[in-house]
Amino acid sequence: MDRFAAPFNLLSDRIERGMSNLLTVLGIETSCDETAAAVVRRRADGRGEILSNVVRSQLDLHAAYGGVVPEIAARAHVDLLDTAIKQATVEAGIDLARIDGVAAAAGPGLIGGLIVGVTTAKAIALGLGKPFIAVNHLEAHALSAGLTEGLDFPYLLLLVSGGHTQLLIVKGVGAYERLGTTLDDALGEAFDKAAKLLGLGYPGGPEVERCAAQGRASIPLPRPMLGREEPHFSLAGLKTALRHEAIKRAPLEPQTIADLCASFQEAVADVVSDRTARAMDIYEERLGADAQRALVVAGGVAANQWLRHALNAVAVSRGFRLVVPPPALCTDNAAMIAWAGAERLARGQVDDLGAPARARWPLDADAPPALGAGVKA
Ligand code: KG4
Ligand code: ZN
């Protein structure tokens, strides 16, 4: 990889000497079922600007299966990525030759899709003689509040998506402390499975929320992990309890489905509120009472209004500011990848072209394994 070292070193020299006050980065996201490309600019004062943010959803391709099919996703990324990148540069009004770096989500995620994005990014970086940055997808979610809200460190992050459910202290770029994770299903996955077993569409979260609005939370469901010391989650039992309640009431009338959705959503909100409150205690213990009190919620499930309402109540009662980036930046997108890449590039942290795509890539490698976990990251 020596051949590629020169431009990278030149760039980090330039950065260290303070000559690079504006960085423009192309970001690529292909870790799941969104094919996305974006161009983001980072100013010398650390503030960001999105020049373009193109997301091609593959929802139609996977809907019939009730979940993402990895092989279909990888092939679709191959078909869609080139034009997404083209569109992102056109919308940004920028020639690729004028960018300062190329960032791609290199993990965690579905390996086939990751390889498509990482290989494409490396090829562009090599062709242009620009640095390549292998971005951790979770880090990109973790840092996105800096891009959209200009939020400074530290803050508490609740990341809730189809693949992840984590509570993390974000202390700075590359400095994360994982407080809690899920022992089984991710929160979005639990919504998707709940929707499937109730005969609703995919993705399940929005369907469950829509149905819940017509129902009453009248059906008793458990609140797994409530009150536990460590702020971990466990959602598989809740889903199983929902199945039992649904079987008892079969055949399901629309009103019963709505009541089951409302009951499920309320149970989820109770659990998430309790786990987040516990994480707030630990955040204060670790960082002291003077640390900024901000709770950032990211990931697709952050779109759920009921959950936001519950989290807002927790935040207010603890004196935390609730920060939820706009929906387009909560769900998977490439602007957050470009931004994480720019944050790393600004610190001279670039990768060589041998950097691998990684199906698993924990943000906090020092976090002890969560007991009993079928943990995904
Ligand atoms: O972050 P995201 O777009 O993709 C990843 O999984 O990385 O999150 C998608 C997940 C899906 O499981 C979807 O059902 C869930 O977010 N979701 C919701 C809502 N909107 C999306 N869950 C609950 N309520 C919603 N309104
Ligand atoms: Zn994600």
Short mmCIF file of C-alpha atoms and ligand atoms in Angstrom, two decimals:
data_model
loop_
_atom_site.label_atom_id
_atom_site.label_comp_id
_atom_site.label_asym_id
_atom_site.label_seq_id
_atom_site.Cartn_x
_atom_site.Cartn_y
_atom_site.Cartn_z
CA MET A 1 0.00 0.00 0.00
CA ASP A 2 3.06 2.28 -0.03
CA ARG A 3 2.11 3.55 -3.45
CA PHE A 4 -0.95 5.18 -1.93
CA ALA A 5 0.75 6.64 1.08
CA ALA A 6 1.93 9.87 -0.55
CA PRO A 7 -1.37 11.71 -1.11
CA PHE A 8 -2.67 10.64 2.30
CA ASN A 9 0.42 11.90 4.07
CA LEU A 10 0.38 15.11 2.11
CA LEU A 11 -3.19 15.65 3.15
CA SER A 12 -2.63 14.99 6.82
CA ASP A 13 0.41 17.31 6.71
CA ARG A 14 -1.80 19.95 5.20
CA ILE A 15 -4.40 19.36 7.92
CA GLU A 16 -1.87 19.40 10.72
CA ARG A 17 -0.47 22.66 9.41
CA GLY A 18 -3.99 24.08 9.47
CA MET A 19 -4.10 24.68 5.73
CA SER A 20 -7.18 22.63 5.10
CA ASN A 21 -10.00 24.65 6.53
CA LEU A 22 -12.74 23.31 4.30
CA LEU A 23 -13.19 19.60 3.61
CA THR A 24 -15.61 18.20 1.07
CA VAL A 25 -16.27 14.48 1.35
CA LEU A 26 -18.22 11.98 -0.73
CA GLY A 27 -20.00 9.40 1.44
CA ILE A 28 -21.34 5.99 0.41
CA GLU A 29 -23.78 3.84 2.40
CA THR A 30 -24.63 0.25 1.43
CA SER A 31 -24.72 -1.60 4.75
CA CYS A 32 -28.37 -2.70 4.58
CA ASP A 33 -31.18 -1.97 2.13
CA GLU A 34 -30.56 1.69 1.33
CA THR A 35 -28.20 2.54 -1.51
CA ALA A 36 -27.04 6.05 -0.66
CA ALA A 37 -24.48 8.64 -1.72
CA ALA A 38 -23.97 12.17 -0.40
CA VAL A 39 -21.59 15.09 -0.46
CA VAL A 40 -20.94 16.93 2.80
CA ARG A 41 -18.75 19.88 3.63
CA ARG A 42 -16.98 20.45 6.94
CA ARG A 43 -15.89 23.96 7.77
CA ALA A 44 -12.80 24.83 9.80
CA ASP A 45 -14.98 25.69 12.80
CA GLY A 46 -16.23 22.09 12.83
CA ARG A 47 -19.68 22.89 11.48
CA GLY A 48 -21.13 20.88 8.62
CA GLU A 49 -23.25 21.43 5.55
CA ILE A 50 -25.04 18.84 3.43
CA LEU A 51 -24.53 19.57 -0.27
CA SER A 52 -26.51 16.52 -1.43
CA ASN A 53 -28.06 13.46 0.16
CA VAL A 54 -29.34 10.79 -2.24
CA VAL A 55 -31.05 7.68 -0.87
CA ARG A 56 -32.38 4.91 -3.11
CA SER A 57 -34.52 2.66 -0.97
CA GLN A 58 -34.78 -1.00 -1.95
CA LEU A 59 -37.99 -1.46 0.06
CA ASP A 60 -39.99 -2.70 -2.94
CA LEU A 61 -37.48 -5.48 -3.57
CA HIS A 62 -37.65 -6.86 -0.03
CA ALA A 63 -41.27 -6.16 0.96
CA ALA A 64 -42.57 -9.50 -0.34
CA TYR A 65 -40.17 -11.33 2.02
CA GLY A 66 -41.07 -9.32 5.14
CA GLY A 67 -37.40 -8.45 5.72
CA VAL A 68 -34.13 -7.66 3.96
CA VAL A 69 -32.74 -10.48 1.80
CA PRO A 70 -28.93 -10.02 1.87
CA GLU A 71 -28.21 -11.38 -1.61
CA ILE A 72 -30.94 -9.27 -3.22
CA ALA A 73 -29.64 -6.21 -1.34
CA ALA A 74 -26.05 -6.71 -2.52
CA ARG A 75 -27.10 -7.10 -6.15
CA ALA A 76 -29.35 -4.04 -5.95
CA HIS A 77 -26.45 -1.97 -4.54
CA VAL A 78 -24.41 -2.95 -7.61
CA ASP A 79 -27.25 -1.76 -9.86
CA LEU A 80 -28.04 1.48 -8.02
CA LEU A 81 -24.81 2.82 -6.57
CA ASP A 82 -23.16 4.33 -9.67
CA THR A 83 -26.17 6.49 -10.51
CA ALA A 84 -26.69 7.45 -6.86
CA ILE A 85 -23.10 8.75 -6.73
CA LYS A 86 -23.55 10.58 -10.02
CA GLN A 87 -26.76 12.18 -8.75
CA ALA A 88 -25.10 13.17 -5.47
CA THR A 89 -22.27 15.00 -7.26
CA VAL A 90 -24.64 16.69 -9.73
CA GLU A 91 -26.97 17.86 -6.94
CA ALA A 92 -23.99 19.10 -4.94
CA GLY A 93 -22.78 20.95 -8.04
CA ILE A 94 -19.31 19.57 -7.52
CA ASP A 95 -16.81 17.82 -9.74
CA LEU A 96 -15.55 14.60 -8.14
CA ALA A 97 -12.00 15.82 -8.76
CA ARG A 98 -12.62 18.62 -6.21
CA ILE A 99 -13.52 16.43 -3.26
CA ASP A 100 -11.00 15.89 -0.46
CA GLY A 101 -11.86 12.32 0.46
CA VAL A 102 -14.12 9.33 -0.14
CA ALA A 103 -15.83 7.67 2.82
CA ALA A 104 -17.79 4.42 2.80
CA ALA A 105 -19.64 2.51 5.49
CA ALA A 106 -17.32 -0.46 6.02
CA GLY A 107 -19.37 -2.15 8.76
CA PRO A 108 -21.20 -3.41 10.68
CA GLY A 109 -23.84 -4.67 8.26
CA LEU A 110 -24.59 -7.14 5.51
CA ILE A 111 -21.23 -8.12 4.09
CA GLY A 112 -22.23 -8.32 0.42
CA GLY A 113 -23.56 -4.78 0.39
CA LEU A 114 -20.63 -3.44 2.42
CA ILE A 115 -18.17 -4.91 -0.09
CA VAL A 116 -19.99 -3.15 -2.95
CA GLY A 117 -19.77 0.25 -1.22
CA VAL A 118 -16.24 -0.13 0.09
CA THR A 119 -14.86 -1.37 -3.23
CA THR A 120 -16.55 1.46 -5.12
CA ALA A 121 -15.20 4.06 -2.69
CA LYS A 122 -11.69 2.64 -2.90
CA ALA A 123 -11.81 2.67 -6.71
CA ILE A 124 -12.88 6.33 -6.75
CA ALA A 125 -10.25 7.27 -4.15
CA LEU A 126 -7.55 5.45 -6.08
CA GLY A 127 -8.61 6.93 -9.40
CA LEU A 128 -8.60 10.47 -8.02
CA GLY A 129 -5.59 10.07 -5.73
CA LYS A 130 -7.70 11.05 -2.71
CA PRO A 131 -7.82 9.53 0.75
CA PHE A 132 -10.24 6.72 1.57
CA ILE A 133 -11.98 6.58 4.95
CA ALA A 134 -13.56 3.32 6.18
CA VAL A 135 -16.45 4.49 8.36
CA ASN A 136 -18.12 2.53 11.12
CA HIS A 137 -21.86 2.82 10.38
CA LEU A 138 -22.63 3.10 14.10
CA GLU A 139 -20.09 5.89 14.48
CA ALA A 140 -21.82 7.71 11.63
CA HIS A 141 -25.17 7.49 13.49
CA ALA A 142 -23.39 8.56 16.68
CA LEU A 143 -21.85 11.69 15.11
CA SER A 144 -24.80 12.78 12.96
CA ALA A 145 -26.10 15.18 15.63
CA GLY A 146 -22.93 17.22 15.11
CA LEU A 147 -23.79 17.64 11.44
CA THR A 148 -27.44 18.56 11.77
CA GLU A 149 -27.62 20.19 15.19
CA GLY A 150 -24.06 21.43 15.63
CA LEU A 151 -24.08 19.54 18.94
CA ASP A 152 -20.80 19.47 20.87
CA PHE A 153 -19.46 16.49 22.86
CA PRO A 154 -20.18 14.76 25.17
CA TYR A 155 -23.73 13.44 24.90
CA LEU A 156 -25.74 10.32 25.56
CA LEU A 157 -26.86 8.45 22.44
CA LEU A 158 -29.79 6.09 22.10
CA LEU A 159 -29.39 4.32 18.77
CA VAL A 160 -32.51 2.41 17.79
CA SER A 161 -32.76 0.93 14.31
CA GLY A 162 -33.62 -2.28 12.52
CA GLY A 163 -30.18 -3.69 13.31
CA HIS A 164 -29.08 -1.92 16.50
CA THR A 165 -30.26 -0.97 19.95
CA GLN A 166 -27.53 0.68 21.97
CA LEU A 167 -26.99 3.31 24.64
CA LEU A 168 -23.60 4.98 24.31
CA ILE A 169 -21.69 7.88 25.78
CA VAL A 170 -20.26 9.82 22.86
CA LYS A 171 -17.20 11.61 24.25
CA GLY A 172 -15.61 12.64 20.96
CA VAL A 173 -14.69 11.32 17.54
CA GLY A 174 -13.50 7.75 18.12
CA ALA A 175 -14.30 7.86 21.84
CA TYR A 176 -17.40 5.85 22.67
CA GLU A 177 -18.45 4.02 25.77
CA ARG A 178 -21.21 1.50 25.32
CA LEU A 179 -23.50 1.38 28.34
CA GLY A 180 -26.22 -0.90 27.04
CA THR A 181 -27.11 -3.10 24.12
CA THR A 182 -29.79 -5.62 23.22
CA LEU A 183 -29.41 -9.20 24.33
CA ASP A 184 -31.49 -10.44 21.40
CA ASP A 185 -33.60 -8.51 18.87
CA ALA A 186 -33.01 -4.90 17.88
CA LEU A 187 -35.89 -2.53 18.58
CA GLY A 188 -36.77 -1.96 14.90
CA GLU A 189 -36.55 -5.71 14.34
CA ALA A 190 -39.04 -6.22 17.19
CA PHE A 191 -41.44 -3.76 15.53
CA ASP A 192 -40.97 -5.54 12.19
CA LYS A 193 -41.62 -8.97 13.71
CA ALA A 194 -44.65 -7.68 15.64
CA ALA A 195 -46.07 -6.27 12.40
CA LYS A 196 -45.45 -9.53 10.57
CA LEU A 197 -47.21 -11.65 13.15
CA LEU A 198 -50.19 -9.27 13.12
CA GLY A 199 -50.38 -9.42 9.32
CA LEU A 200 -49.25 -5.81 8.80
CA GLY A 201 -46.86 -4.60 6.09
CA TYR A 202 -43.09 -4.11 6.00
CA PRO A 203 -41.27 -2.18 7.38
CA GLY A 204 -43.30 -2.83 10.47
CA GLY A 205 -42.51 0.18 12.66
CA PRO A 206 -44.58 2.76 10.80
CA GLU A 207 -47.42 0.21 10.35
CA VAL A 208 -47.52 -0.62 14.07
CA GLU A 209 -47.48 3.08 14.95
CA ARG A 210 -50.28 3.86 12.48
CA CYS A 211 -52.43 0.97 13.81
CA ALA A 212 -51.67 1.78 17.44
CA ALA A 213 -53.19 5.23 16.96
CA GLN A 214 -56.62 3.49 16.52
CA GLY A 215 -56.21 1.22 19.55
CA ARG A 216 -56.10 1.16 23.34
CA ALA A 217 -53.15 -0.22 25.31
CA SER A 218 -55.52 -2.61 27.10
CA ILE A 219 -53.69 -5.92 26.62
CA PRO A 220 -51.18 -6.91 29.33
CA LEU A 221 -47.63 -7.35 28.03
CA PRO A 222 -44.36 -7.75 29.95
CA ARG A 223 -41.74 -5.00 30.37
CA PRO A 224 -38.51 -7.04 30.01
CA MET A 225 -35.39 -5.79 31.86
CA LEU A 226 -37.25 -3.04 33.72
CA GLY A 227 -35.23 -1.83 36.69
CA ARG A 228 -32.11 -3.84 35.85
CA GLU A 229 -28.81 -2.29 36.90
CA GLU A 230 -27.14 -2.38 33.48
CA PRO A 231 -29.08 -0.53 30.79
CA HIS A 232 -29.39 -3.50 28.45
CA PHE A 233 -32.49 -4.44 26.46
CA SER A 234 -34.22 -7.71 25.71
CA LEU A 235 -37.08 -7.70 23.25
CA ALA A 236 -37.56 -11.29 22.11
CA GLY A 237 -39.77 -12.16 25.11
CA LEU A 238 -42.03 -9.19 24.46
CA LYS A 239 -42.54 -10.34 20.90
CA THR A 240 -43.34 -13.88 22.09
CA ALA A 241 -45.83 -12.52 24.64
CA LEU A 242 -47.47 -10.53 21.86
CA ARG A 243 -47.75 -13.69 19.78
CA HIS A 244 -49.47 -15.54 22.67
CA GLU A 245 -51.94 -12.70 23.17
CA ALA A 246 -52.65 -12.64 19.43
CA ILE A 247 -53.20 -16.41 19.29
CA LYS A 248 -55.60 -16.21 22.26
CA ARG A 249 -57.70 -13.64 20.39
CA ALA A 250 -57.65 -15.21 16.90
CA PRO A 251 -59.22 -14.63 14.45
CA LEU A 252 -58.09 -11.05 14.89
CA GLU A 253 -60.55 -8.21 14.33
CA PRO A 254 -59.04 -4.90 13.15
CA GLN A 255 -59.80 -3.35 16.56
CA THR A 256 -57.95 -6.14 18.37
CA ILE A 257 -54.95 -5.69 16.08
CA ALA A 258 -54.99 -1.98 16.89
CA ASP A 259 -55.18 -2.74 20.63
CA LEU A 260 -52.28 -5.20 20.35
CA CYS A 261 -50.21 -2.57 18.49
CA ALA A 262 -51.00 0.10 21.11
CA SER A 263 -50.14 -2.31 23.94
CA PHE A 264 -46.88 -3.35 22.26
CA GLN A 265 -45.87 0.24 21.61
CA GLU A 266 -46.61 1.25 25.18
CA ALA A 267 -44.57 -1.67 26.55
CA VAL A 268 -41.66 -0.70 24.28
CA ALA A 269 -41.86 2.95 25.34
CA ASP A 270 -41.87 1.95 29.05
CA VAL A 271 -38.82 -0.27 28.59
CA VAL A 272 -36.89 2.27 26.52
CA SER A 273 -37.70 5.07 28.98
CA ASP A 274 -36.54 2.99 31.94
CA ARG A 275 -33.32 1.84 30.24
CA THR A 276 -32.52 5.36 29.06
CA ALA A 277 -33.12 6.82 32.53
CA ARG A 278 -30.70 4.25 33.93
CA ALA A 279 -28.13 5.22 31.27
CA MET A 280 -28.56 8.87 32.29
CA ASP A 281 -27.63 7.93 35.87
CA ILE A 282 -24.46 6.23 34.64
CA TYR A 283 -23.66 9.14 32.30
CA GLU A 284 -23.77 11.54 35.25
CA GLU A 285 -21.76 9.20 37.48
CA ARG A 286 -19.03 8.89 34.85
CA LEU A 287 -18.88 12.44 33.52
CA GLY A 288 -19.89 14.45 36.58
CA ALA A 289 -22.79 16.78 37.18
CA ASP A 290 -21.27 19.57 35.05
CA ALA A 291 -21.23 17.56 31.82
CA GLN A 292 -23.58 18.70 29.08
CA ARG A 293 -26.89 16.91 29.50
CA ALA A 294 -28.09 15.99 26.05
CA LEU A 295 -29.82 12.84 24.85
CA VAL A 296 -29.55 12.17 21.11
CA VAL A 297 -31.92 9.63 19.59
CA ALA A 298 -30.93 8.22 16.20
CA GLY A 299 -31.92 5.30 13.97
CA GLY A 300 -35.17 4.58 12.13
CA VAL A 301 -37.20 3.91 15.30
CA ALA A 302 -36.55 7.51 16.39
CA ALA A 303 -39.34 8.37 13.93
CA ASN A 304 -41.88 6.85 16.36
CA GLN A 305 -43.83 9.71 17.91
CA TRP A 306 -45.04 7.72 20.90
CA LEU A 307 -41.49 6.79 21.79
CA ARG A 308 -40.27 10.34 21.31
CA HIS A 309 -43.00 11.59 23.59
CA ALA A 310 -41.95 9.11 26.29
CA LEU A 311 -38.26 9.97 25.88
CA ASN A 312 -39.02 13.65 26.03
CA ALA A 313 -40.74 13.11 29.39
CA VAL A 314 -37.65 11.25 30.70
CA ALA A 315 -35.33 13.95 29.36
CA VAL A 316 -37.34 16.78 30.90
CA SER A 317 -37.54 15.05 34.27
CA ARG A 318 -33.73 14.61 34.30
CA GLY A 319 -32.81 18.02 32.93
CA PHE A 320 -31.54 16.54 29.64
CA ARG A 321 -32.07 18.20 26.28
CA LEU A 322 -33.66 15.80 23.78
CA VAL A 323 -32.05 16.03 20.34
CA VAL A 324 -33.56 14.09 17.46
CA PRO A 325 -31.97 14.73 14.05
CA PRO A 326 -34.45 15.17 11.17
CA PRO A 327 -36.02 11.87 9.99
CA ALA A 328 -33.94 11.74 6.78
CA LEU A 329 -30.79 11.76 8.93
CA CYS A 330 -32.12 9.36 11.57
CA THR A 331 -32.66 6.58 9.06
CA ASP A 332 -29.76 5.18 7.06
CA ASN A 333 -28.24 7.77 4.76
CA ALA A 334 -24.89 8.67 3.25
CA ALA A 335 -24.66 12.23 4.60
CA MET A 336 -23.86 10.78 8.02
CA ILE A 337 -21.19 8.55 6.45
CA ALA A 338 -19.63 11.52 4.64
CA TRP A 339 -19.76 13.55 7.87
CA ALA A 340 -18.06 10.84 9.96
CA GLY A 341 -15.49 10.59 7.15
CA ALA A 342 -14.94 14.36 7.24
CA GLU A 343 -14.56 14.33 11.03
CA ARG A 344 -11.90 11.64 10.72
CA LEU A 345 -10.21 13.30 7.75
CA ALA A 346 -10.00 16.58 9.67
CA ARG A 347 -8.01 14.69 12.28
CA GLY A 348 -5.75 13.05 9.69
CA GLN A 349 -7.36 9.64 10.28
CA VAL A 350 -7.54 7.91 6.92
CA ASP A 351 -7.41 4.26 5.88
CA ASP A 352 -5.33 2.41 3.36
CA LEU A 353 -6.89 0.53 0.50
CA GLY A 354 -6.49 -2.75 2.33
CA ALA A 355 -9.11 -1.77 4.94
CA PRO A 356 -11.70 -4.56 4.97
CA ALA A 357 -15.49 -4.54 5.01
CA ARG A 358 -16.58 -5.92 8.39
CA ALA A 359 -19.91 -7.62 9.12
CA ARG A 360 -19.28 -7.02 12.83
CA TRP A 361 -17.55 -3.94 14.11
CA PRO A 362 -18.38 -2.83 17.67
CA LEU A 363 -18.03 0.87 18.42
CA ASP A 364 -16.69 0.26 21.87
CA ALA A 365 -14.40 -2.75 21.53
CA ASP A 366 -13.68 -2.66 25.28
CA ALA A 367 -17.31 -3.07 26.33
CA PRO A 368 -17.74 -6.32 28.23
CA PRO A 369 -19.95 -8.84 26.44
CA ALA A 370 -23.57 -8.55 27.55
CA LEU A 371 -24.47 -11.75 29.39
CA GLY A 372 -26.67 -14.17 27.52
CA ALA A 373 -26.46 -12.11 24.41
CA GLY A 374 -27.03 -13.02 20.85
CA VAL A 375 -25.67 -9.51 20.42
CA LYS A 376 -25.24 -8.19 16.92
CA ALA A 377 -22.61 -5.48 17.48
O1 KG4 B 1 -32.22 3.13 10.75
P1 KG4 B 1 -33.10 2.37 9.81
O2 KG4 B 1 -33.71 3.13 8.65
O3 KG4 B 1 -32.35 1.18 9.16
C1 KG4 B 1 -31.58 0.28 9.88
O4 KG4 B 1 -32.17 -0.68 10.36
O5 KG4 B 1 -30.34 0.51 10.01
O6 KG4 B 1 -34.24 1.71 10.70
C2 KG4 B 1 -35.26 0.92 10.14
C3 KG4 B 1 -36.09 0.39 11.27
C4 KG4 B 1 -37.12 -0.64 10.82
O7 KG4 B 1 -37.05 -1.75 11.67
C5 KG4 B 1 -38.44 0.09 10.97
O8 KG4 B 1 -39.52 -0.77 11.26
C6 KG4 B 1 -38.14 1.04 12.12
O9 KG4 B 1 -36.81 1.46 11.90
N1 KG4 B 1 -39.05 2.18 12.12
C7 KG4 B 1 -39.94 2.42 13.09
C8 KG4 B 1 -40.68 3.56 12.69
N2 KG4 B 1 -40.19 3.98 11.47
C9 KG4 B 1 -39.18 3.12 11.15
N3 KG4 B 1 -40.20 1.78 14.24
C10 KG4 B 1 -41.18 2.26 15.02
N4 KG4 B 1 -41.95 3.33 14.68
C11 KG4 B 1 -41.73 4.00 13.54
N5 KG4 B 1 -42.49 5.05 13.22
ZN ZN B 2 -28.27 2.41 10.60
#
